[in-house]
CSV table of C-alpha atoms in Angstrom, one decimal:
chain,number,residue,atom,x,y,z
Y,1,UNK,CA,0.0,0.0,0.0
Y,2,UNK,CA,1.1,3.3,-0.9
Y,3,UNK,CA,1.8,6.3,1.6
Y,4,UNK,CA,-1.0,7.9,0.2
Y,5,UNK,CA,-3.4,5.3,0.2
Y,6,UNK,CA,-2.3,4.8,3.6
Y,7,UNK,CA,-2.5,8.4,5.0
Y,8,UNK,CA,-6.2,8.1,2.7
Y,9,UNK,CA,-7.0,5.2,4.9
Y,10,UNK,CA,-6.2,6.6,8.5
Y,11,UNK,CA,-8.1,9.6,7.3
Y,12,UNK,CA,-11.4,7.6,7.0
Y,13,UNK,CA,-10.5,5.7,10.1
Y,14,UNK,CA,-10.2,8.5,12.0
Y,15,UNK,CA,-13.7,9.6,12.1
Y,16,UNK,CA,-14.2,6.1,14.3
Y,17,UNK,CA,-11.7,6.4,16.2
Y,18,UNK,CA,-13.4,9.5,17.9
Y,19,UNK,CA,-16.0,7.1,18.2
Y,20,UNK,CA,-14.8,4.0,19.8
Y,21,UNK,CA,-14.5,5.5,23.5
Y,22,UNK,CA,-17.6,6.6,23.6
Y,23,UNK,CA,-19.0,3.4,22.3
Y,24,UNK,CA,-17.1,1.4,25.0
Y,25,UNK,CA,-18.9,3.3,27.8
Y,26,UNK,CA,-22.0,2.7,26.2
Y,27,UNK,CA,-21.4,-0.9,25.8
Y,28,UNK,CA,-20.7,-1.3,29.3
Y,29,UNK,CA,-23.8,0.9,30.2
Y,30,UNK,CA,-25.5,-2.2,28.4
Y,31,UNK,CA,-24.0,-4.8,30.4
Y,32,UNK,CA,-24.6,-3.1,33.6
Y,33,UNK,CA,-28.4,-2.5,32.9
Y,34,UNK,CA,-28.9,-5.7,32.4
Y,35,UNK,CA,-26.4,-6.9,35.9
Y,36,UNK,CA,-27.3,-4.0,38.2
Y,37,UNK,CA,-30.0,-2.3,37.0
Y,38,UNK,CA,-31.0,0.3,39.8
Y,39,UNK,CA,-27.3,1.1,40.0
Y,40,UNK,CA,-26.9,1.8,36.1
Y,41,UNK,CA,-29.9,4.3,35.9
Y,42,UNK,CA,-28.6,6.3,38.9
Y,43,UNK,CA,-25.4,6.4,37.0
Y,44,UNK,CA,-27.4,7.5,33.5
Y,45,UNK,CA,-29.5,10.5,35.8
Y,46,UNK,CA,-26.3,11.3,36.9
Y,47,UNK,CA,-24.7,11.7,33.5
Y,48,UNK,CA,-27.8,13.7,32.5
Y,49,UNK,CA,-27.6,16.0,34.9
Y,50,UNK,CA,-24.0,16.9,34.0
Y,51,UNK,CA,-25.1,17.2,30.5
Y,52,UNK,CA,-28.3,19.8,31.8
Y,53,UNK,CA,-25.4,21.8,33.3
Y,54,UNK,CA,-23.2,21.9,30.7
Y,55,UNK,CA,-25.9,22.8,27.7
Y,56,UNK,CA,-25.5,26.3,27.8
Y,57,UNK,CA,-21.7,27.0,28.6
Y,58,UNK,CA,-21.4,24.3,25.2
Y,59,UNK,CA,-23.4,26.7,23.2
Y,60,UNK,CA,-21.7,29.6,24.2
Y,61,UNK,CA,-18.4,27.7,23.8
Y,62,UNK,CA,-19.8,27.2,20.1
Y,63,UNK,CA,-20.4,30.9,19.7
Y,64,UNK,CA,-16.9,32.6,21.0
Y,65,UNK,CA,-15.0,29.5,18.8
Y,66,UNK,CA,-16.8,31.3,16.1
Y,67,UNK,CA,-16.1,34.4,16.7
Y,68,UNK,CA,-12.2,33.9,17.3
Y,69,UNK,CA,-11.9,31.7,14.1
Y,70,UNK,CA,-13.5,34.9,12.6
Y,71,UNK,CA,-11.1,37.4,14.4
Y,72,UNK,CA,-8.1,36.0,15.7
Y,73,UNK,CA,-5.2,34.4,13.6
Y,74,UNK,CA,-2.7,32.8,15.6
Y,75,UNK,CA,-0.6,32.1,13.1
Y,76,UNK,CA,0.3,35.8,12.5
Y,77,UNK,CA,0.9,36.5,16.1
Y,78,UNK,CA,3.6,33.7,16.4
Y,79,UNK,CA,5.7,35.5,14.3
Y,80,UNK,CA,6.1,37.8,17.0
Y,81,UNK,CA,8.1,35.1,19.0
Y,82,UNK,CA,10.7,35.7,17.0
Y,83,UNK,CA,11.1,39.2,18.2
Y,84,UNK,CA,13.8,39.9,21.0
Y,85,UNK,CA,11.6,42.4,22.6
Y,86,UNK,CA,11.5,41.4,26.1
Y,87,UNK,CA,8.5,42.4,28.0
Y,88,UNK,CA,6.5,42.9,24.2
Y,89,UNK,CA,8.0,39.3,23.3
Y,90,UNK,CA,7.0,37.6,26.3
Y,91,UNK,CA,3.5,39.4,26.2
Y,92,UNK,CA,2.8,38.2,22.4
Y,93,UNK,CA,3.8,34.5,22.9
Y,94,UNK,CA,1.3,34.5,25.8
Y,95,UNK,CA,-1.2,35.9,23.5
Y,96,UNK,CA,-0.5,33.4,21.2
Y,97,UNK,CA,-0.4,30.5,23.4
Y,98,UNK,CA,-3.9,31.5,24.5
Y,99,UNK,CA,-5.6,31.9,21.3
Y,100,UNK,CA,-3.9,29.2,19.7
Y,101,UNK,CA,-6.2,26.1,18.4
Y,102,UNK,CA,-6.2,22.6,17.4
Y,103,UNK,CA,-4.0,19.7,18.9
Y,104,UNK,CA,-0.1,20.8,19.8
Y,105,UNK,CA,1.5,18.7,17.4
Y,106,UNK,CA,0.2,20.6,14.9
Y,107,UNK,CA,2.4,23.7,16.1
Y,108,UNK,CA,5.6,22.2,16.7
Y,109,UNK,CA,6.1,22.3,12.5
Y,110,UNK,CA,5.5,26.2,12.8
Y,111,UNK,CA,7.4,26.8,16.0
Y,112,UNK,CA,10.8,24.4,15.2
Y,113,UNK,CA,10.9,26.8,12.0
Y,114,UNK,CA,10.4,29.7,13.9
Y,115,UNK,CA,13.0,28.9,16.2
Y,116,UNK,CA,15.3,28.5,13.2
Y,117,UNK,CA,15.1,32.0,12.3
Y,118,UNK,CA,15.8,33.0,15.9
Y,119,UNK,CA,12.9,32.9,18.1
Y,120,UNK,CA,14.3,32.1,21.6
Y,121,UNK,CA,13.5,29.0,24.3
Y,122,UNK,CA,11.6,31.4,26.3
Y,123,UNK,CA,9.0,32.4,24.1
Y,124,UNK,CA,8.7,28.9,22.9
Y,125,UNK,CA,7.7,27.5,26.4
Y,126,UNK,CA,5.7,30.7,27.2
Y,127,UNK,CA,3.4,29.9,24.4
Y,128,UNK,CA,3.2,26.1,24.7
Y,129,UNK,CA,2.2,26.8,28.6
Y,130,UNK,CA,0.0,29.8,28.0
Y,131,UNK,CA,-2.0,27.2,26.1
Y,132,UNK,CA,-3.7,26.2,29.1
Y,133,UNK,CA,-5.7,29.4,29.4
Y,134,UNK,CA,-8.4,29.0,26.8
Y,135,UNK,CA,-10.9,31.8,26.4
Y,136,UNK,CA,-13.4,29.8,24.2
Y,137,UNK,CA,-13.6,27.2,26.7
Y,138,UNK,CA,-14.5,29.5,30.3
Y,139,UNK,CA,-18.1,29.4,30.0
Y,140,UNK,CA,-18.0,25.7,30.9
Y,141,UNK,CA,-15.4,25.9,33.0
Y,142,UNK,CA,-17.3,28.9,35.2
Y,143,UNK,CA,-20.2,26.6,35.1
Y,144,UNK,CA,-18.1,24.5,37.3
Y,145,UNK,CA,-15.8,26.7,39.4
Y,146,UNK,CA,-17.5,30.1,39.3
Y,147,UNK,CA,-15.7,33.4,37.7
Y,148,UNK,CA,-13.5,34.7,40.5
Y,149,UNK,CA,-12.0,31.0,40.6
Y,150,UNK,CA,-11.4,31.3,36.9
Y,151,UNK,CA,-10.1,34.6,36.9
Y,152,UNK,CA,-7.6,34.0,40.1
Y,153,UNK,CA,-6.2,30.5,37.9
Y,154,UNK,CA,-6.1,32.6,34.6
Y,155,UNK,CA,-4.1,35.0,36.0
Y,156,UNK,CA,-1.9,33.0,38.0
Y,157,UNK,CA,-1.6,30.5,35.1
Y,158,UNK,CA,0.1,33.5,32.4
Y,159,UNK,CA,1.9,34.1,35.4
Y,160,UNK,CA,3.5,30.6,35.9
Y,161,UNK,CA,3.8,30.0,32.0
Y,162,UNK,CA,5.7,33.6,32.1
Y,163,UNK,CA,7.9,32.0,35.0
Y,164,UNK,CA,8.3,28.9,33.1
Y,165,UNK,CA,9.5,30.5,29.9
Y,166,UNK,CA,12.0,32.4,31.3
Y,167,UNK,CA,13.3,29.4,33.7
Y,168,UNK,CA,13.4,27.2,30.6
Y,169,UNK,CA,15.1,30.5,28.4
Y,170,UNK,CA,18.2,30.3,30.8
Y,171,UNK,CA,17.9,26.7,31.7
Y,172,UNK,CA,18.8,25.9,27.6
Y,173,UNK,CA,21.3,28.5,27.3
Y,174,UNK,CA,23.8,27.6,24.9
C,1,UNK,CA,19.7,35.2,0.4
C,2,UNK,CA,19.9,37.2,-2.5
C,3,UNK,CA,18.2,40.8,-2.3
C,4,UNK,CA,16.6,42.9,-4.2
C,5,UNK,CA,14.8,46.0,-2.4
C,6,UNK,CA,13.3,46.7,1.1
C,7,UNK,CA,10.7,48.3,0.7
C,8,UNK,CA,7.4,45.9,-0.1
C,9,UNK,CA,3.4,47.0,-0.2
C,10,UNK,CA,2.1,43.7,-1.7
C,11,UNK,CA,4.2,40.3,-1.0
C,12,UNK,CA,3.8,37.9,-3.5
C,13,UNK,CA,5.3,34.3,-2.5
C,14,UNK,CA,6.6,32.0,-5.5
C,15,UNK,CA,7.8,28.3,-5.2
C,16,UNK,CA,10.6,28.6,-8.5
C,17,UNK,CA,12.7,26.4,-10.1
C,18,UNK,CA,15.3,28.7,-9.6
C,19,UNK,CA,16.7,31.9,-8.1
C,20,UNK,CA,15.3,34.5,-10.8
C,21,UNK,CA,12.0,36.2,-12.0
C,22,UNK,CA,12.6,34.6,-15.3
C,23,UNK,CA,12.6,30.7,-13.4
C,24,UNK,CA,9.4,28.7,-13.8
C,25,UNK,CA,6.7,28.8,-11.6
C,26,UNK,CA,7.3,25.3,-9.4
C,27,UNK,CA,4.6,22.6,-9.2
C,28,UNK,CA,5.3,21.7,-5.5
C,29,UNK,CA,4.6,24.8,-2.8
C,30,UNK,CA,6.5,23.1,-0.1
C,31,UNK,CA,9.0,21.1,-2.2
C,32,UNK,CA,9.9,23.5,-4.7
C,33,UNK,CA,13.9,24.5,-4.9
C,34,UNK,CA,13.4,28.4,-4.2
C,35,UNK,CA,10.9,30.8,-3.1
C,36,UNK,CA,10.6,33.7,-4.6
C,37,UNK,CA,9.3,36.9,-2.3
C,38,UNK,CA,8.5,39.3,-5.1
C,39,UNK,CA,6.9,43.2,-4.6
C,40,UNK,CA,4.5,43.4,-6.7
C,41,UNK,CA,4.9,46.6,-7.1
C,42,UNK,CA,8.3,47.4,-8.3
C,43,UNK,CA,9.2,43.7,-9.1
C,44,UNK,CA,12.1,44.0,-6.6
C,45,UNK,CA,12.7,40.3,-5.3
C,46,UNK,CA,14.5,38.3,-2.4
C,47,UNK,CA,14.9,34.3,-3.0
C,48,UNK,CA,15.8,31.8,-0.2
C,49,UNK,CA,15.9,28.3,-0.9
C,50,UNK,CA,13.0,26.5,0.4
C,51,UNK,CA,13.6,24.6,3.5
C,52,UNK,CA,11.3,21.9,2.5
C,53,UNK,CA,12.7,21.2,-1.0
C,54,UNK,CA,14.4,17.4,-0.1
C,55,UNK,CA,10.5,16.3,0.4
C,56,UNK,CA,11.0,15.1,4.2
C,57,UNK,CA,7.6,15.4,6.7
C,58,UNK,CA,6.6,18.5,7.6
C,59,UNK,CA,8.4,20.4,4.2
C,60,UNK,CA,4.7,22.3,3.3
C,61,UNK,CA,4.7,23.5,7.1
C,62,UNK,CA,8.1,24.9,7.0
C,63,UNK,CA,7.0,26.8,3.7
C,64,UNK,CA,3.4,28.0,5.7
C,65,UNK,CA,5.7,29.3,8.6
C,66,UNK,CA,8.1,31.5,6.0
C,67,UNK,CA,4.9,32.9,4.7
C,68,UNK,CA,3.6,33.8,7.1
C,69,UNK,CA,7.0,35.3,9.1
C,70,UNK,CA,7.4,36.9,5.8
C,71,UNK,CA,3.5,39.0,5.8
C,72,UNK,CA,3.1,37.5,2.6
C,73,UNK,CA,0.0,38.6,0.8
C,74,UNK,CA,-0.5,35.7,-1.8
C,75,UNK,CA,0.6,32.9,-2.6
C,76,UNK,CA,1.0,31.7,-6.2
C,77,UNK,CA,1.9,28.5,-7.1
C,78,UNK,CA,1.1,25.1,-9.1
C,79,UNK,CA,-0.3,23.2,-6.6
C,80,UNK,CA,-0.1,23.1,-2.9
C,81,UNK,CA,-2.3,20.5,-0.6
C,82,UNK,CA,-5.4,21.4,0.9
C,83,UNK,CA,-3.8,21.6,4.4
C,84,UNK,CA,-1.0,23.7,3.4
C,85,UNK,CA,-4.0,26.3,1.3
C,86,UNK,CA,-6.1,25.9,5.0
C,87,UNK,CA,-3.1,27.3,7.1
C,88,UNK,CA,-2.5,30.0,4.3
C,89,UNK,CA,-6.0,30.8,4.0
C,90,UNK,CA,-6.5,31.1,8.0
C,91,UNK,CA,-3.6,33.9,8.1
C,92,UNK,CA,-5.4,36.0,5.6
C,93,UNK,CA,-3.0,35.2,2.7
C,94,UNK,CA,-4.8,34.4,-0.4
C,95,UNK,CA,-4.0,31.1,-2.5
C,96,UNK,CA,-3.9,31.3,-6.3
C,97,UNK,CA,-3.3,27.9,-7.7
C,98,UNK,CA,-2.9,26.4,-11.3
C,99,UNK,CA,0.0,28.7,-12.3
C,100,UNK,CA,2.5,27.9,-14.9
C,101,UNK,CA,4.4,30.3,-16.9
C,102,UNK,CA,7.2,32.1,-15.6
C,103,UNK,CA,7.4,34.3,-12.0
C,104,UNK,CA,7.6,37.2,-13.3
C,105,UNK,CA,4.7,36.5,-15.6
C,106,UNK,CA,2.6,34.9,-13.1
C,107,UNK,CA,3.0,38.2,-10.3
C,108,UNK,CA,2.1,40.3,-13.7
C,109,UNK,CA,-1.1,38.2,-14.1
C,110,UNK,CA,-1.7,38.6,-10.2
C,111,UNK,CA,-1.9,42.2,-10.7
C,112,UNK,CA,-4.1,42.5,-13.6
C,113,UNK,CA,-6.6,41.0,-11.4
C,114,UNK,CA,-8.2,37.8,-12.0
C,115,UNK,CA,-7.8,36.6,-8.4
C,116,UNK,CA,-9.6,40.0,-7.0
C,117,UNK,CA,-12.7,37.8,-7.3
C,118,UNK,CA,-11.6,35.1,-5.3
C,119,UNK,CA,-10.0,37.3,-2.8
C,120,UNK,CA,-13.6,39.1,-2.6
C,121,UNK,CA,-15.3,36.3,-2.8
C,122,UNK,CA,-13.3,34.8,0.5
C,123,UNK,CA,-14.2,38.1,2.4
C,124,UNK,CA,-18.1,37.3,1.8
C,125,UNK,CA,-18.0,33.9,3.0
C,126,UNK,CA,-15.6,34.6,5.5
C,127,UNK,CA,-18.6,34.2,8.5
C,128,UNK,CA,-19.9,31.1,6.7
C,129,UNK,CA,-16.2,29.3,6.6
C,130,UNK,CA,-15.7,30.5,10.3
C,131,UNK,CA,-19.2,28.7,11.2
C,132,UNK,CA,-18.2,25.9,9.4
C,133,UNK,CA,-14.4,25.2,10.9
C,134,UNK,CA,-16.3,26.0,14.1
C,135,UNK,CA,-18.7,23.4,13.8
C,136,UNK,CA,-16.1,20.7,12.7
C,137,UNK,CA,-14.0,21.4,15.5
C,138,UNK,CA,-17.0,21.5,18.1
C,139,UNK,CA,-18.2,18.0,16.7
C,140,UNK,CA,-14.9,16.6,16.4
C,141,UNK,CA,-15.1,17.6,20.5
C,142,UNK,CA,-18.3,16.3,21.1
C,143,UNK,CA,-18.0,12.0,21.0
C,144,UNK,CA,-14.9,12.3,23.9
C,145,UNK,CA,-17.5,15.1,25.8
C,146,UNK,CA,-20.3,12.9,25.7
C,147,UNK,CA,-18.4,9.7,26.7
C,148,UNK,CA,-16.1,11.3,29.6
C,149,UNK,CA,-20.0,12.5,30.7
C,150,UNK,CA,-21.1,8.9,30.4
C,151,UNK,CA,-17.9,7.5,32.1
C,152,UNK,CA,-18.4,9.9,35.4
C,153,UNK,CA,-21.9,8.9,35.5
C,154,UNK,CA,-20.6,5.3,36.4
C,155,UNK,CA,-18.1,6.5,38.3
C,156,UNK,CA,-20.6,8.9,40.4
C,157,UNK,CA,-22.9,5.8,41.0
C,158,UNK,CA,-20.4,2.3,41.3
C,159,UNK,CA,-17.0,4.0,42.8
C,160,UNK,CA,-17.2,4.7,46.6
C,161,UNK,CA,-15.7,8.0,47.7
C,162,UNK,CA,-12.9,5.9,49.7
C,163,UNK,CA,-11.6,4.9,46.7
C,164,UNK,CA,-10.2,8.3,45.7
C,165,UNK,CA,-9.1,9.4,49.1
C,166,UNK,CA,-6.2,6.9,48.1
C,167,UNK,CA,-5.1,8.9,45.6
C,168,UNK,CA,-6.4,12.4,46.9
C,169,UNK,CA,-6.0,11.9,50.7
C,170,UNK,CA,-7.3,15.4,51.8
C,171,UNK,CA,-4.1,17.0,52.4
C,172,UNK,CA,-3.0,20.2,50.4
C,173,UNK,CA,0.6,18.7,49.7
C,174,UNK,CA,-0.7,15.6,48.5
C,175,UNK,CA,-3.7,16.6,46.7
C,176,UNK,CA,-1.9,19.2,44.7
C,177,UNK,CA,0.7,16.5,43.6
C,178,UNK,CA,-1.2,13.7,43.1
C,179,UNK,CA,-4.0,15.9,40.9
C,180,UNK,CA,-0.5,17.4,39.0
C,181,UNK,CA,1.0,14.0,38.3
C,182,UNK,CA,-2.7,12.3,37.3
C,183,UNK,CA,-2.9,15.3,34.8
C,184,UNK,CA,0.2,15.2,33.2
C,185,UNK,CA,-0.5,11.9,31.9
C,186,UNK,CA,-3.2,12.8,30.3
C,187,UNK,CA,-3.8,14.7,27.2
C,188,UNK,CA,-6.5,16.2,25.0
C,189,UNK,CA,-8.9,18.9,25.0
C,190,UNK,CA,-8.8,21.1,27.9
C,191,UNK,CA,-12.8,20.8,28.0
C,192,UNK,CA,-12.9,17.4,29.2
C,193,UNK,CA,-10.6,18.4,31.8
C,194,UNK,CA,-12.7,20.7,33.2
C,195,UNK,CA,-15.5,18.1,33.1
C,196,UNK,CA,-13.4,15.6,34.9
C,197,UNK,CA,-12.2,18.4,37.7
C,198,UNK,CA,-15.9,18.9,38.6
C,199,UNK,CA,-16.7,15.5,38.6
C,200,UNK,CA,-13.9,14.9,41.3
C,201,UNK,CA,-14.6,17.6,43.0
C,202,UNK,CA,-18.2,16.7,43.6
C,203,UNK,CA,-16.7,13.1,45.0
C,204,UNK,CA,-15.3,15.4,47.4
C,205,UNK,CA,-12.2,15.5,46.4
C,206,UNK,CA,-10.1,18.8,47.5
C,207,UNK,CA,-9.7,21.9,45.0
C,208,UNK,CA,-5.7,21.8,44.9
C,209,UNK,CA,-6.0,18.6,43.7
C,210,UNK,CA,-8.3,19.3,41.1
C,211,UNK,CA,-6.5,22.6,39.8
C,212,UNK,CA,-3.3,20.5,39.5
C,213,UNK,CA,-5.1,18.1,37.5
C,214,UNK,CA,-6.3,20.8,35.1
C,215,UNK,CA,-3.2,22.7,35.3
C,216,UNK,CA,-1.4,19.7,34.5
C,217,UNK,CA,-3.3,18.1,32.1
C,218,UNK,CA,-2.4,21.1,28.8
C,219,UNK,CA,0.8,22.3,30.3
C,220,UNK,CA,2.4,18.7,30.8
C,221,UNK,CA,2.1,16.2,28.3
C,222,UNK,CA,4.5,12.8,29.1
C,223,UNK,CA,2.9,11.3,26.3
C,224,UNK,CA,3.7,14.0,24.1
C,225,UNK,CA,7.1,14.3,24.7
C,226,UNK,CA,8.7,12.4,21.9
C,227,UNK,CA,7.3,15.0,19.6
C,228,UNK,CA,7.8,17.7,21.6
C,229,UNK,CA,11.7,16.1,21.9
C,230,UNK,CA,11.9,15.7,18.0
C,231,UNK,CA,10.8,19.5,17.2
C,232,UNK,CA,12.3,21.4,20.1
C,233,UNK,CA,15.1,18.8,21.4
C,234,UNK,CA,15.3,17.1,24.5
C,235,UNK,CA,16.8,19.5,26.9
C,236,UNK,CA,14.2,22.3,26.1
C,237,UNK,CA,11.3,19.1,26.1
C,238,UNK,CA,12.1,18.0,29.8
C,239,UNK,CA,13.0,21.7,31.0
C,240,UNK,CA,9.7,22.6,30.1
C,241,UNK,CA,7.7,19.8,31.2
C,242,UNK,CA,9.4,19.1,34.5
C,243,UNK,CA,8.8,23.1,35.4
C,244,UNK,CA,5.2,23.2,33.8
C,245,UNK,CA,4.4,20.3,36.3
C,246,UNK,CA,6.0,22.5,39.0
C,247,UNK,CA,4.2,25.4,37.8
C,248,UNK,CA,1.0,23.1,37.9
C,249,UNK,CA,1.2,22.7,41.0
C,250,UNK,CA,2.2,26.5,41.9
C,251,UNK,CA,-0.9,27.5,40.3
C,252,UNK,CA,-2.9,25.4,42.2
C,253,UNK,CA,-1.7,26.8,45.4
C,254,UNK,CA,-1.9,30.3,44.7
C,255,UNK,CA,-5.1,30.1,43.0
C,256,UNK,CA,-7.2,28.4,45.7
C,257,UNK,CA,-4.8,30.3,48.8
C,258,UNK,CA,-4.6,33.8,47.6
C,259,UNK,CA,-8.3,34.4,47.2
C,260,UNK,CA,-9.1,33.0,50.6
C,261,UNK,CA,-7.1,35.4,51.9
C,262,UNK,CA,-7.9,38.5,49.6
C,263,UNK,CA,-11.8,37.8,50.0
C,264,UNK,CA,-12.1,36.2,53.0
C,265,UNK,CA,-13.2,32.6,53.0
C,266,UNK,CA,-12.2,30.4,50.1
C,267,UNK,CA,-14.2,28.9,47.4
């Protein structure tokens, strides 16, 4: 089999794949209904309940996703972490760490190149830490914790990943 | 590098065949020997050989990131992948594809205007593509969402409470490191962290614990680490990991002490 043909088959795969942990659960839902009945619909009024809860925080989650794929380009911002501009520098990587989307492998391409063409270790980890603070996801997570906790670990969290950066910036000094 | 002027209104990337306006326009965005930054404007140029031109992975990324370091405008090329046109697209630089002919001739083409349309055409849609990558991305989250929901579900109804106080024994050392370690193994969306983190926390389980587990669970990745290794190397990989997991549990300190004693009364 070809690479392509390959790549073409892991590609329709993966559509099932997203699939196969949630069908697990379910299939052991079915087994337990059937061994411990009472037990298994307390666990499935419990599951509903969380899902109540989390109905509206998803829909707004929906909406900001929107509006940042409509505003924001992270992309253009990492280009910035090339800059040598201390305080600016560090500032922008943060930024960028926190709108940043998608999985993290798909940035290590972006950011290897960038560190090519100079971008320092500091502003490397600062981004790949600040990508912890994720505005499109705080409804749900204020659902849970309420908004002063969120704002206190947001806060502290740009903090840290600022700390980190430049920890890891003289750790890797050449 | 070769140069030709500073000063540059409108970028125009071209993948050559080689290091002049009168090289043919390559086939291959990320493969192609040279890229070509040309003004459109005055026709002043600067070439660079393309970084991704011996084919290895990753060579169309490598040509994305030069782009868009460079503020390219547009891109015009043979053919480049879908992928590669997404990450263009997404940092506002336009794609024209299907170009043969010469550099020079295809930047004189550019300017006449025949991809004005498509660039207007991008703008108008712009709200519909942004519902759509939305969407994808939103339902690509949903099956792990709904089956973490499922999974606590169980866990609410068949696990007793002592069961966790063996790994979160009540203690703020303990919790914080335990909820930091757990995390770190983990990986994926930060959502179904959150979702986790309030599902411990109603089994009682202390809220140092379950910030270091959230913390922990973007900042740290063990599982990731061989990527992280073969793009960044392995002494800036294990710096950062073993500090974010210090930071984790940092974070988780500060954020559940400070306001308790800012506010009076914690969470």
């Amino acid at each position: 089999m070809s690479p392509q043909q390959q790549k073409a088959k892991s590609r329709a795969a993966s559509p099932l794949r997203a699939w196969l942990f949630p069908g697990v659960v379910l299939i052991a839902y079915a087994v337990l209904l059937t061994v411990l009945p009472g037990k298994t619909v307390t666990a499935l009024k419990s599951s509903g309940n969380i899902l109540a809860r989390m109905a509206l925080p998803l829909g707004l989650v929906f909406i900001v996703m929107v509006l940042m794929d409509l505003f924001l380009q992270p992309g253009k911002i990492t280009k910035f972490l090339g800059e040598k501009a201390g305080i600016k520098g560090l500032l922008l990587s943060a930024a960028a760490g926190i709108i940043s989307i998608g999985p993290i492998y798909a940035w290590y391409p972006l950011l290897k190149d960038l560190r090519e063409k100079g971008a320092s270790n500091s502003l490397m980890a600062v981004f790949l830490c600040n990508r912890s603070v994720k505005p499109f996801l705080l409804p749900v997570m204020v659902s849970y914790f309420g908004w002063i906790y969120v704002l206190f670990l947001t806060f502290f969290t740009i903090l840290g990943a600022i700390a980190v950066g430049i920890s890891v910036g003289t750790l890797t000094k050449e | 590098m070769r140069k030709g002027r500073t000063e540059e209104p409108l970028k125009i990337l071209v993948p050559a065949e080689g290091p002049e306006l009168s090289a043919g326009v390559s086939d291959r965005f990320g493969t192609s020997p040279w890229l070509l930054t040309i003004d459109a404007e005055t026709m002043s140029f600067e070439t660079r050989r393309n970084p991704g031109a011996s084919g290895q992975k990753g060579a169309g990324m490598q040509a994305v990131a030069f782009a868009i370091g460079e503020n390219i405008a547009a891109v015009l090329t043979g053919y480049c992948s879908p992928i590669v046109e997404k990450y263009l697209t997404e940092n506002g630089i336009a794609v024209v594809k299907g170009i043969g002919g010469t550099a020079a001739d295809a930047v004189s083409q550019f300017k006449k205007g025949p991809p004005e349309p498509q660039l207007l055409e991008s703008r108008k849609t712009a709200l519909l593509k942004a519902f759509t990558r939305a969407f994808r991305q939103f339902s690509r989250m949903l099956p792990m969402i709904g089956g973490i929901i499922l999974i606590i579900g169980l866990f609410n109804a068949f696990v007793p409470k002592k069961f966790l106080r063996a790994f979160f024994p009540g203690g703020m050392g303990w919790d914080t490191l335990s909820g930091a370690l757990a995390g770190s193994f983990f990986a994926g969306n930060p959502i179904n962290s959150y979702i986790i983190g309030g599902g411990l926390l109603a089994q009682g389980v202390s809220l140092f614990g379950v910030t270091a587990f959230m913390v922990a669970w973007v900042s740290v990745g063990w599982v990731q680490l061989p990527a992280e290794i073969g793009a960044l190397g392995s002494r800036f990989a294990i710096a950062r990991n073993v500090l974010s997991l210090i930071m984790a549990m940092g974070v988780a300190l500060l954020t559940v002490i400070v306001p308790g004693v800012l506010l009076g009364g914690g969470f």
